[in-house]
Amino acid sequence: MKVVFVTPRYGPEVMGGAESASRLLAEHLALEARFEVAAYSTCALDHLTWENELPAGDSVMNGVALTRFEVAAKRELSFFTLDERLRRAPRHVSFAQSQRWLELNGPDVPGLVAAVKEGDADVAVFSPYLFWPTVAGIRAAPMPTVLHPAAHDEPALYFPVIGDAFVATDALCYYTAAERRLVQRRYPVAQKPQIVLGIGVGDPVEGGRAGRDLLGLDDRPYLVSLGRVDDHKGSAMLDAFFRRYKERRPGPLALALVGPVSSTIEPHPDVVVTGAVDEPTKWDLLRDAMAAVSPSALESFSIVIMEAWEQALPVVVNALCEPTREHCARSGGGLWFGSYRQFEVIVDRLCADANLRRRLGANGKAYVQEHYRWPALAARYALFLESVVERGRAAAI
Amino acid sequence: MSGGVPDPAPEARAGADEIAERHDYLARVLDEIDEEVVRRRSSGDLPPRVERELDAMFLRYSPMGGDDGTLDEVLDLVESSSFIDPVVPISSSRAGGGLAKRTIRQGSLWYMGWVTHQVSQFASATSRALRVLDDRVQALRTELDAQRVPTAPVIETPWAHGPGAWWVDPALESLAGQAGRVLHVAAGDGWLVQRLCAAGLDAYGVEPRADRIDRAALEGLDLREEPVLGHLRAIAPRGLGGVVLSGVVDAMTAAERGVVVDLAAQKVAPFGHVIIHSLSPKAWVSDEAPVEADLASGKPLRPRTWAVVLGRLDFDVEVIEGPTSDDYLVVAVSGGGREGRGAAG
């Protein structure tokens, strides 16, 4: 069976959660003998500019036949003005306005959509929901399609043009039940074949170095926040909360922000910003942290929480983020904060109570082992794809 | 006839105990955290302005807020945005920039202060009005909760809700050739979905009870843990070839039953099926009836009532009584009559 994954960006250097999840799934699916896996993407690495940075053409990456298409035009600045305007009242945006928003959001890759239309794949998988190749690709695909929305409760989800993709796709794959509830509150898609899958975690590949040494912290304990350092991801909020915490609780505790940086973080003796790190460094940093913090309110899964739990680390998440909060509630592996006060009390408790840290970490690890391990996850997905193909491109009832 | 759900296997019970223990522990810790937050807040150790600024920062990139009870959070956002600060920041990366900004700020502060004071007052009054409204809604909700009729439980009896039940074959025969998707509501571990799929139908199931479907889901069936009404509402109009409701309507009140039937009728395609299995009123009052017969607010309808209810919705209805009159099956075909069976899709 031939499967093609379509994402706006593709590759290990891409930090986007949905794109990384698609790549990992494609690579693990490629290990199943009965699947031939391809991926269509762009030459872009930066989702803000869509600048072509990688060569166009065919290659093979970890068993996946990858074709990159050039982006026809970089992102226009007028997108940001329109985006700002439409975000204020997303439920009142017209179809034409949202269609314009989608075109400006891009990436504009007509070659990719043409390849989907003329391709011979048995099934096409699209992710995430809010980019032009997803909506245009689902409209054009002659084969059955699966949409991995990676939906957050954000303005774009309410734009009418987005409804096209949800209504036209043949099947859906969600990261969490919370994501499914969110989508189903908005679109009548409950009858479509679907699966709540999540993302798998592999065995940690540690580098054998002490996390504190990597951060230059000597023997100081630290909290770690892994992922893009970005205002939208809550990094600036976490930074501000932690600085305030340290003003009120002077002591050795430090914060490590680990990931590519697109926010301005002012230097502070207790805050270390590493930038992007390699896999062994990431696992070393997680292993030796006191707890992991996911400050983002807009996550549809959060692989970094799973990786923290894989290292038996307690996690702290944003209370307004339904998927990560659901992970914590179901696993018993983490706590959530909805204000500075709660953040402060939680950090105090974690610092003071080793038993609490141990129990949360152990609960989280058990949860990951039970639900989110490769290759069991890829095998479930393979069965799902086969059922979608068998069902075929659905005629509307 | 015996009621209730069979005891789970010992290992499943041990696993469930462990999960319950984990959840209890987490709930206890969260309660302690909440108590400590309240204690510290009342101690006034953090200036309210600082706390408000930090919380505004927290809410800046918050979700849109859906239908899931987040009004309080949205009001927090309104409140935190209602103060407009006339004292603009004056830091600058350019030499002399800070001084220039400070001069402009000092010169215009009386004017800006006058304007922002009025805007802040308006915003504050608006957010206060919304908060009062929210408080009243909450009070009403609390009052109503005390009088609320509990959601009808799913009824499960070993003799009527399993692959060996007498009504399964007639239900499968009715659905034969149905091209649209078939939904089994209260699907349990997927026993009927498996039968439907084996019969060549495109079937899936929804189960409102927690922890019933993991095993089946791992076997590749499309089974979901979702509330019945919530799921039915999220289906596209005419999106289904058929709906099978077993153990769902038995204990429902008239209002709940009305909503479920209306939704089912809207969601099946022309010539689609609504199939209902229910215990009979006779079984409901017998000593062998499940305990829900005493605890639930509703009771099963007589079979002929279903013929009337669904007939009014333009369904062609057939009622099949069980061999001991303890239960019955209703097979209803939407518009066009039973001759049109299988045309959907």
XYZ file of C-alpha atoms in Angstrom:
742
model
C 0.000 0.000 0.000
C 1.344 3.425 -0.941
C 0.861 6.294 1.522
C 1.846 9.896 0.939
C 2.248 12.306 3.863
C 1.771 16.007 3.044
C 3.180 18.646 5.394
C 4.306 22.229 4.759
C 7.741 21.498 6.219
C 9.615 18.230 6.630
C 12.854 17.172 8.228
C 14.593 16.755 11.565
C 15.485 20.459 11.633
C 11.784 21.406 11.730
C 10.562 21.984 15.277
C 6.829 22.254 14.481
C 4.975 19.658 16.539
C 2.552 18.541 13.834
C 5.235 18.322 11.168
C 7.579 16.388 13.449
C 4.753 14.030 14.375
C 3.965 13.369 10.700
C 7.595 12.677 9.926
C 7.972 10.279 12.850
C 4.785 8.474 11.902
C 5.886 8.228 8.257
C 9.271 6.832 9.278
C 7.779 4.235 11.617
C 5.139 3.271 9.078
C 7.909 2.761 6.514
C 9.237 -0.018 8.759
C 6.024 -1.990 8.159
C 6.811 -4.224 5.181
C 3.434 -3.819 3.494
C 3.711 -0.017 3.267
C 5.486 2.141 0.719
C 5.747 5.589 2.308
C 6.291 8.902 0.538
C 6.243 12.491 1.753
C 5.493 15.699 -0.144
C 6.702 18.932 1.360
C 8.286 22.259 0.533
C 11.823 23.609 0.424
C 11.003 25.919 3.333
C 12.149 25.680 6.941
C 10.710 28.910 8.313
C 6.936 29.027 8.597
C 6.967 32.813 8.942
C 8.691 33.515 5.622
C 8.295 30.258 3.627
C 11.672 31.061 2.085
C 13.071 28.203 -0.043
C 16.103 27.017 1.912
C 16.413 23.371 0.891
C 16.900 21.929 -2.622
C 13.798 20.877 -4.535
C 13.515 17.323 -5.825
C 13.510 13.714 -4.699
C 15.487 12.067 -1.926
C 15.081 9.294 0.613
C 15.040 10.142 4.315
C 14.948 7.303 6.847
C 13.059 4.994 4.503
C 10.604 7.660 3.305
C 10.646 8.805 -0.347
C 10.678 12.567 0.078
C 9.798 15.065 -2.668
C 10.314 18.744 -1.964
C 8.532 21.420 -3.991
C 9.576 25.056 -4.274
C 7.331 27.622 -2.637
C 6.115 29.922 -5.423
C 6.039 33.093 -3.334
C 7.297 34.109 0.076
C 4.773 35.135 2.691
C 3.361 38.607 2.087
C 3.394 41.026 4.984
C -0.273 41.769 4.318
C -0.989 38.359 5.892
C -0.176 39.670 9.349
C -2.498 42.656 9.012
C -5.357 40.448 7.813
C -4.617 37.821 10.456
C -4.701 40.421 13.226
C -8.032 41.737 11.933
C -9.730 38.355 11.515
C -8.549 37.071 14.887
C -10.666 39.663 16.687
C -13.973 38.063 15.673
C -13.190 34.720 14.061
C -16.754 33.448 14.240
C -17.871 36.310 11.993
C -15.271 35.913 9.253
C -16.745 35.381 5.765
C -15.761 32.503 3.498
C -14.074 34.906 1.065
C -12.066 36.555 3.858
C -10.939 33.213 5.209
C -10.086 31.967 1.714
C -7.856 35.035 1.303
C -6.333 34.391 4.739
C -5.577 30.792 3.737
C -3.917 31.845 0.483
C -1.767 34.389 2.310
C -0.944 31.923 5.066
C 0.458 29.595 2.383
C 2.762 28.054 1.660
C 1.908 28.585 -2.005
C 3.064 25.306 -3.596
C 0.919 24.532 -6.632
C 3.376 21.809 -7.682
C 2.707 19.891 -4.488
C -1.059 19.971 -4.895
C -0.729 18.953 -8.564
C 1.439 16.024 -7.499
C -1.233 14.898 -5.018
C -3.882 15.207 -7.721
C -1.906 13.183 -10.249
C -0.298 10.819 -7.747
C -0.827 7.082 -7.473
C -0.898 6.802 -3.673
C -3.646 4.687 -2.131
C -4.153 7.228 0.633
C -2.952 10.786 1.327
C -2.333 12.059 4.850
C -2.403 15.815 5.565
C -1.231 17.794 8.596
C -1.759 20.294 10.157
C -5.134 21.779 9.285
C -4.396 25.479 8.859
C -2.147 25.647 5.805
C -3.017 25.988 2.133
C -1.540 22.633 0.967
C -3.802 20.817 3.436
C -7.057 22.464 2.395
C -6.215 22.554 -1.327
C -4.718 19.045 -1.229
C -7.780 17.482 0.379
C -9.995 19.222 -2.184
C -7.865 17.912 -5.067
C -6.970 14.396 -3.906
C -8.543 11.606 -5.959
C -7.583 9.009 -3.336
C -8.962 8.659 0.231
C -7.587 11.313 2.559
C -6.788 11.411 6.267
C -6.522 14.726 8.097
C -4.389 15.015 11.223
C -5.712 18.427 12.272
C -3.367 19.161 15.203
C -6.139 21.557 16.175
C -5.898 24.076 18.982
C -8.678 26.286 20.247
C -7.429 29.226 18.198
C -9.122 31.728 15.864
C -8.172 29.960 12.616
C -10.150 26.875 13.622
C -13.312 28.977 13.358
C -12.646 30.283 9.823
C -15.181 28.913 7.325
C -12.619 27.851 4.728
C -11.127 25.495 7.284
C -14.485 23.726 7.470
C -13.892 22.628 3.868
C -10.986 20.448 4.884
C -12.852 18.879 7.787
C -15.972 18.169 5.758
C -14.134 16.913 2.666
C -11.627 14.602 4.316
C -12.503 10.917 4.453
C -11.039 10.222 7.870
C -9.464 11.950 10.847
C -6.597 11.176 13.161
C -6.453 13.032 16.469
C -3.675 13.360 18.978
C -5.963 13.322 22.011
C -9.622 12.902 22.909
C -9.574 16.588 23.918
C -8.638 17.528 20.355
C -11.527 15.417 19.063
C -13.976 17.129 21.425
C -12.720 20.505 20.250
C -13.122 19.671 16.551
C -16.524 18.070 17.055
C -17.797 21.131 18.891
C -17.030 23.075 15.745
C -17.635 20.684 12.818
C -20.143 17.841 12.236
C -17.577 15.140 11.537
C -18.292 12.582 14.251
C -19.504 9.981 11.758
C -16.222 9.920 9.857
C -13.777 7.066 10.469
C -11.247 8.280 12.990
C -8.646 7.323 15.522
C -7.123 8.969 18.585
C -3.505 8.013 18.153
C -1.025 10.421 19.696
C 2.665 10.265 18.987
C 5.075 7.544 19.960
C 8.185 7.922 22.027
C 11.323 5.993 21.228
C 14.056 4.818 23.558
C 16.074 7.706 24.971
C 19.429 8.193 23.252
C 21.479 9.819 25.971
C 24.869 11.415 25.496
C 26.169 10.408 28.913
C 26.861 13.949 30.096
C 25.402 15.596 33.182
C 22.597 18.021 32.389
C 23.967 20.582 34.867
C 27.350 20.521 33.126
C 25.698 21.053 29.748
C 23.910 24.091 31.162
C 26.894 25.384 33.161
C 24.924 25.187 36.398
C 27.397 23.230 38.589
C 25.222 21.344 41.064
C 22.149 23.578 40.905
C 18.726 21.982 40.386
C 16.784 23.154 37.349
C 13.407 23.138 35.656
C 13.466 22.397 31.944
C 11.123 23.687 29.265
C 11.647 21.950 25.960
C 10.400 23.228 22.606
C 10.306 26.396 20.560
C 11.084 29.432 22.726
C 8.241 31.586 21.487
C 5.692 33.971 23.010
C 2.865 31.910 21.497
C 4.247 28.845 23.256
C 4.132 30.585 26.625
C 7.908 30.974 26.911
C 7.814 34.680 27.747
C 5.147 34.026 30.372
C 7.175 31.213 31.922
C 10.282 33.412 31.896
C 8.372 36.232 33.646
C 6.833 33.849 36.199
C 10.183 32.286 36.965
C 11.940 35.651 37.398
C 9.217 36.736 39.803
C 9.517 33.402 41.601
C 13.253 33.868 42.032
C 12.760 37.400 43.366
C 10.547 35.931 46.058
C 12.484 32.659 46.513
C 16.191 33.325 46.101
C 18.024 30.019 45.922
C 19.832 27.683 43.565
C 16.875 26.710 41.337
C 17.385 27.556 37.634
C 15.276 27.406 34.487
C 16.517 25.968 31.187
C 14.681 27.013 28.013
C 15.731 24.433 25.451
C 14.838 24.855 21.781
C 15.084 27.222 18.810
C 14.544 30.788 19.935
C 12.066 33.181 18.331
C 11.342 35.308 21.421
C 13.565 37.827 23.140
C 14.630 36.515 26.529
C 16.626 39.051 28.548
C 19.761 37.613 30.206
C 19.236 36.464 33.811
C 21.617 34.543 36.084
C 18.978 31.865 36.797
C 17.677 31.415 33.230
C 19.664 29.465 30.638
C 18.597 29.628 26.982
C 20.336 26.888 25.030
C 18.896 27.277 21.518
C 18.297 24.113 19.486
C 20.096 21.029 20.834
C 20.772 17.565 19.437
C 18.929 14.448 20.606
C 21.532 13.140 23.104
C 21.793 16.586 24.706
C 18.015 16.826 24.961
C 17.747 13.466 26.732
C 20.645 14.322 29.069
C 18.980 17.623 29.985
C 15.655 15.894 30.652
C 17.169 13.102 32.715
C 18.806 15.441 35.218
C 16.076 18.068 35.528
C 13.910 18.414 38.628
C 10.732 18.830 36.582
C 9.629 19.727 33.058
C 7.351 22.698 32.357
C 5.099 23.032 29.309
C 3.791 26.616 29.516
C 1.930 26.587 26.194
C -1.860 26.895 26.176
C -1.987 25.866 22.529
C -0.799 22.283 22.254
C -2.660 19.491 20.536
C -0.479 16.728 22.008
C 2.981 17.745 23.309
C 5.582 15.119 22.558
C 7.974 16.831 24.981
C 5.730 15.910 27.904
C 5.923 12.273 26.821
C 9.701 12.520 26.561
C 9.881 14.013 30.045
C 7.733 11.185 31.404
C 9.881 8.665 29.569
C 12.676 9.970 31.820
C 10.315 9.642 34.840
C 10.234 13.408 35.277
C 7.208 15.169 36.813
C 5.639 17.734 34.499
C 3.859 21.044 35.018
C 1.478 22.265 32.303
C -0.726 25.230 31.455
C -4.198 24.687 32.932
C -5.869 26.209 29.877
C -4.365 23.643 27.532
C -6.959 20.883 27.465
C -4.831 18.156 25.802
C -1.804 18.492 28.098
C -4.028 18.860 31.143
C -5.891 15.724 30.048
C -2.578 13.848 29.809
C -1.751 14.902 33.380
C -5.191 14.054 34.734
C -5.326 10.637 33.045
C -1.786 9.660 33.952
C -1.491 11.242 37.375
C 1.929 12.341 36.167
C 1.715 16.106 36.310
C 0.250 19.262 37.799
C -1.240 22.318 36.107
C -1.191 26.037 36.830
C -3.710 28.697 35.846
C -2.110 31.694 37.532
C 1.181 32.923 38.929
C 0.062 31.945 42.424
C -0.529 28.353 41.395
C 2.783 28.251 39.576
C 4.571 29.447 42.699
C 2.892 26.929 44.992
C 3.529 24.067 42.564
C 7.224 24.898 42.197
C 7.524 25.202 45.992
C 5.908 21.786 46.422
C 8.069 20.125 43.798
C 11.250 21.598 45.255
C 10.369 20.448 48.759
C 8.827 17.026 48.146
C 11.007 14.369 46.514
C 8.295 11.762 47.044
C 5.820 13.847 45.046
C 8.332 14.202 42.221
C 9.019 10.472 42.228
C 5.355 9.484 42.209
C 4.371 11.904 39.453
C 7.322 10.820 37.328
C 6.551 7.124 37.810
C 2.875 7.632 36.938
C 3.823 9.538 33.796
C 6.296 6.876 32.731
C 3.676 4.135 33.153
C 1.251 6.173 31.026
C 3.753 6.521 28.194
C 4.604 2.829 28.303
C 0.940 1.916 28.097
C -0.187 4.295 25.349
C 2.597 5.975 23.425
C 5.353 3.596 22.446
C 6.580 2.738 18.986
C 6.115 0.345 17.200
C 2.695 -0.527 18.699
C 1.407 2.911 17.755
C 2.505 2.552 14.113
C 0.843 -0.860 13.941
C -2.462 0.642 15.130
C -2.144 3.401 12.571
C -1.368 0.899 9.799
C -4.621 -0.956 10.549
C -6.494 2.326 10.506
C -5.052 3.372 7.133
C -5.931 0.001 5.655
C -9.517 0.396 6.804
C -9.669 3.882 5.264
C -8.346 2.610 1.929
C -10.731 -0.328 1.983
C -13.603 2.046 2.547
C -12.437 4.160 -0.389
C -13.104 7.736 -1.302
C -16.508 8.193 0.295
C -19.504 9.307 -1.681
C -21.603 11.653 0.402
C -24.622 9.871 1.811
C -32.933 -12.563 34.021
C -30.175 -10.949 36.066
C -29.224 -7.293 36.201
C -26.041 -5.264 36.359
C -22.619 -5.748 34.863
C -20.546 -8.918 35.396
C -17.549 -8.583 37.754
C -14.313 -7.776 35.916
C -11.385 -10.192 36.005
C -9.081 -9.893 39.082
C -6.159 -8.492 37.064
C -8.415 -5.886 35.451
C -9.709 -4.961 38.907
C -6.146 -4.607 40.240
C -5.252 -2.353 37.295
C -8.366 -0.258 37.870
C -7.525 0.035 41.590
C -4.035 1.231 40.757
C -5.374 3.842 38.326
C -7.958 4.992 40.891
C -5.221 5.289 43.515
C -3.120 7.426 41.133
C -6.079 9.703 40.483
C -6.893 10.004 44.194
C -3.325 10.986 44.955
C -3.292 13.616 42.213
C -6.645 15.022 43.350
C -5.351 15.282 46.924
C -2.211 17.151 45.844
C -4.236 19.514 43.646
C -6.612 20.243 46.542
C -3.652 21.033 48.805
C -2.232 23.346 46.144
C -5.559 25.161 45.803
C -5.823 25.608 49.573
C -2.314 27.010 49.728
C -3.062 29.410 46.855
C -6.102 30.730 48.715
C -4.087 31.091 51.926
C -1.270 33.011 50.244
C -3.634 35.219 48.285
C -5.422 36.261 51.465
C -2.078 37.003 53.133
C -1.518 39.809 50.593
C 2.177 39.013 50.169
C 2.121 39.901 46.472
C 0.921 43.371 45.350
C -2.413 42.976 43.466
C -1.102 45.023 40.544
C 1.854 42.659 40.080
C -0.380 39.615 40.349
C -2.790 41.108 37.816
C 0.013 41.820 35.364
C 1.375 38.301 35.669
C -2.049 36.764 35.203
C -2.720 38.980 32.190
C 0.477 37.610 30.733
C -0.740 34.095 31.426
C -3.979 34.745 29.564
C -2.452 36.565 26.591
C -2.122 33.441 24.446
C -5.016 31.534 25.919
C -7.420 29.414 23.876
C -10.501 30.916 22.258
C -12.841 29.457 24.869
C -15.443 27.000 23.688
C -18.680 25.682 25.095
C -17.027 23.880 27.950
C -17.507 26.208 30.869
C -14.608 28.589 30.348
C -16.633 31.796 30.922
C -14.778 32.376 34.147
C -11.446 32.303 32.319
C -12.716 34.640 29.608
C -13.896 37.050 32.304
C -10.459 36.895 33.875
C -9.075 38.007 30.538
C -11.596 40.866 30.324
C -10.786 41.989 33.858
C -7.056 41.834 33.369
C -7.390 43.968 30.220
C -9.724 46.537 31.728
C -7.017 48.743 33.231
C -5.323 50.988 30.696
C -1.978 52.235 31.881
C -1.234 55.831 30.820
C 2.387 55.530 31.980
C 4.055 54.343 28.795
C 7.426 52.492 28.959
C 10.384 54.741 28.236
C 13.263 52.311 27.772
C 15.013 52.739 24.440
C 17.841 51.064 22.540
C 18.925 54.433 21.092
C 21.108 56.966 22.882
C 18.919 59.713 24.287
C 15.800 57.839 23.314
C 14.825 57.171 26.904
C 15.194 60.827 27.812
C 13.101 61.924 24.833
C 10.380 59.437 25.702
C 10.367 60.504 29.328
C 9.945 64.140 28.294
C 7.043 63.323 25.979
C 5.452 61.153 28.648
C 5.673 63.849 31.286
C 4.266 66.427 28.902
C 1.274 64.357 27.870
C 0.548 62.448 31.079
C -2.222 64.757 32.279
C -4.017 64.324 28.946
C -3.434 60.577 28.601
C -4.365 60.086 32.247
C -7.709 61.833 31.731
C -8.601 59.743 28.657
C -7.406 56.392 30.011
C -9.121 56.968 33.339
C -12.488 57.200 31.585
C -11.811 54.216 29.319
C -10.638 52.159 32.300
C -13.745 53.121 34.245
C -15.979 52.016 31.405
C -14.082 48.750 30.921
C -14.110 48.096 34.643
C -17.865 48.709 34.904
C -18.463 46.400 31.933
C -16.354 43.598 33.319
C -18.002 44.034 36.720
C -21.436 43.737 35.115
C -20.333 40.569 33.319
C -18.965 39.163 36.555
C -22.260 39.850 38.343
C -24.054 38.123 35.487
C -21.720 35.160 35.714
C -22.240 34.947 39.480
C -25.995 34.870 38.962
C -25.708 32.200 36.286
C -23.509 30.147 38.607
C -26.020 30.526 41.453
C -28.841 29.447 39.171
C -26.784 26.525 37.987
C -26.098 25.399 41.552
C -29.787 25.626 42.360
C -30.744 23.702 39.237
C -28.063 21.077 39.841
C -29.772 20.114 43.088
C -32.985 19.460 41.192
C -31.377 18.046 38.079
C -32.625 14.739 36.740
C -29.548 12.536 36.377
C -28.576 11.384 32.891
C -30.089 7.997 32.152
C -27.655 5.152 32.756
C -26.854 2.570 30.123
C -28.718 -0.639 30.928
C -26.701 -3.806 30.562
C -27.951 -7.330 31.145
C -25.876 -10.362 30.202
C -28.767 -12.077 28.398
C -29.800 -9.093 26.273
C -26.549 -7.265 25.594
C -24.130 -9.683 24.005
C -23.513 -11.593 20.786
C -25.921 -14.399 21.785
C -28.962 -12.149 22.275
C -31.998 -13.085 20.144
C -32.360 -9.625 18.585
C -28.888 -9.439 17.044
C -29.723 -11.526 13.959
C -32.939 -9.648 13.118
C -31.046 -6.353 13.541
C -28.298 -7.552 11.191
C -30.872 -8.746 8.660
C -32.558 -5.342 8.663
C -29.272 -3.580 8.050
C -28.070 -5.964 5.318
C -26.958 -4.029 2.258
C -26.897 -0.711 4.076
C -24.154 1.339 2.403
C -23.882 4.210 4.886
C -22.033 4.046 8.192
C -23.829 2.297 11.028
C -23.420 3.558 14.586
C -23.915 1.357 17.649
C -24.598 3.483 20.705
C -23.551 1.966 24.053
C -21.165 -0.251 22.156
C -19.464 -1.736 25.227
C -16.311 -3.536 24.140
C -17.487 -3.555 20.530
C -19.234 -6.941 20.383
C -21.975 -5.725 18.006
C -19.636 -3.522 15.967
C -17.541 -6.624 15.338
C -20.632 -8.520 14.155
C -21.719 -5.635 11.941
C -18.265 -5.335 10.366
C -18.117 -9.103 9.847
C -21.441 -8.807 8.009
C -19.811 -6.365 5.590
C -21.206 -3.167 7.094
C -19.180 -0.022 7.743
C -19.807 0.172 11.485
C -18.454 2.039 14.485
C -19.436 2.424 18.105
C -19.759 4.989 20.854
C -19.611 4.113 24.535
C -20.457 6.696 27.190
C -19.124 4.611 30.090
C -15.449 5.085 30.931
C -12.827 2.343 30.590
C -14.922 -0.013 28.449
C -13.260 0.150 25.075
C -9.496 0.129 25.286
C -9.071 -3.525 24.430
C -11.359 -3.371 21.404
C -9.789 -0.138 20.184
C -6.426 -1.860 20.104
C -7.941 -4.527 17.877
C -8.597 -1.944 15.195
C -12.313 -1.259 15.692
C -13.561 2.321 15.461
C -14.839 2.699 19.038
C -14.965 5.939 20.982
C -15.616 6.934 24.556
C -18.070 9.813 24.140
C -21.375 10.961 25.608
C -24.350 9.801 23.553
C -25.987 13.171 22.938
C -22.698 14.969 22.347
C -21.765 12.425 19.713
C -25.111 12.469 17.944
C -25.042 16.266 17.793
C -21.604 16.226 16.129
C -22.732 14.030 13.224
C -23.497 15.656 9.884
C -27.203 15.682 8.945
C -28.039 12.481 7.014
C -24.506 11.328 7.774
C -25.383 7.788 8.832
C -26.866 4.731 7.207
C -28.159 3.457 10.523
C -28.157 3.841 14.290
C -28.514 0.972 16.748
C -29.445 2.012 20.288
C -29.225 -0.822 22.809
C -29.584 -0.272 26.546
C -29.765 3.464 25.858
C -33.416 4.504 25.827
C -34.727 2.048 28.466
C -34.152 4.296 31.484
C -34.527 7.649 29.773
C -36.986 10.328 30.741
C -39.428 11.550 28.106
C -37.301 14.656 27.495
C -34.057 12.730 27.001
C -35.762 10.158 24.820
C -37.274 12.905 22.693
C -33.868 14.493 22.085
C -32.217 11.176 21.204
C -34.968 10.181 18.810
C -35.002 13.586 17.111
C -31.235 13.537 16.701
C -31.214 9.975 15.389
C -33.928 10.884 12.900
C -31.945 13.906 11.678
C -28.709 12.002 11.310
C -29.853 8.997 9.275
C -30.024 9.296 5.508
C -33.223 8.626 3.550
C -33.919 4.887 3.848
C -31.570 4.773 6.816
C -32.395 2.687 9.892
C -33.033 3.534 13.506
C -32.926 0.277 15.453
C -33.798 0.266 19.135
C -33.483 -2.566 21.613
C -35.192 -2.040 24.963
C -36.287 -4.017 27.975
C -40.066 -4.207 28.269
C -42.131 -2.550 31.026
C -42.845 -6.101 32.283
C -39.134 -6.863 32.712
C -38.598 -3.436 34.327
C -40.887 -4.208 37.267
C -39.794 -7.802 37.818
C -37.565 -8.825 40.735
C -34.839 -9.709 38.250
C -34.675 -6.203 36.776
C -31.344 -4.342 36.951
C -30.984 -1.952 39.897
C -31.230 0.977 37.491
C -34.947 0.171 37.287
C -35.264 1.603 40.787
C -32.656 4.343 40.494
C -33.339 5.834 37.056
C -35.855 8.581 36.438
C -37.315 7.049 33.298
C -38.774 3.698 32.329
C -39.139 1.690 29.116
C -41.937 2.503 26.705
C -44.448 -0.083 25.613
C -43.470 -1.391 22.159
C -46.469 0.069 20.380
C -45.610 3.559 21.665
C -42.409 3.435 19.609
C -44.428 2.744 16.493
C -46.361 5.961 17.142
C -43.338 8.086 18.126
C -41.224 7.083 15.142
C -44.201 6.986 12.788
C -44.741 10.693 13.500
C -41.195 11.278 12.255
C -42.024 9.598 8.941
C -40.429 6.267 9.801
C -41.841 2.944 8.715
C -41.779 0.946 11.957
C -41.758 -2.756 12.774
C -41.724 -4.019 16.373
C -40.438 -7.507 17.164
C -41.153 -8.849 20.668
C -38.572 -11.067 22.393
C -39.333 -14.734 23.055
C -40.155 -14.128 26.745
C -41.669 -10.648 26.337
C -38.891 -9.294 28.553
C -37.546 -7.142 25.736
C -38.251 -6.066 22.191
C -36.658 -4.719 19.028
C -37.868 -1.712 17.049
C -36.761 -1.496 13.414
C -37.579 1.860 11.852
C -36.740 2.873 8.294
C -36.580 6.530 7.391
C -38.875 7.949 4.611
C -39.598 5.765 1.605
C -40.465 2.643 3.565
C -38.785 -0.682 4.177
C -38.726 -1.462 0.446
C -36.095 1.220 -0.003
C -33.673 -0.496 2.392
C -30.052 -0.331 1.309
C -30.505 2.591 -1.024
C -28.670 4.982 1.275
C -25.132 5.798 0.396
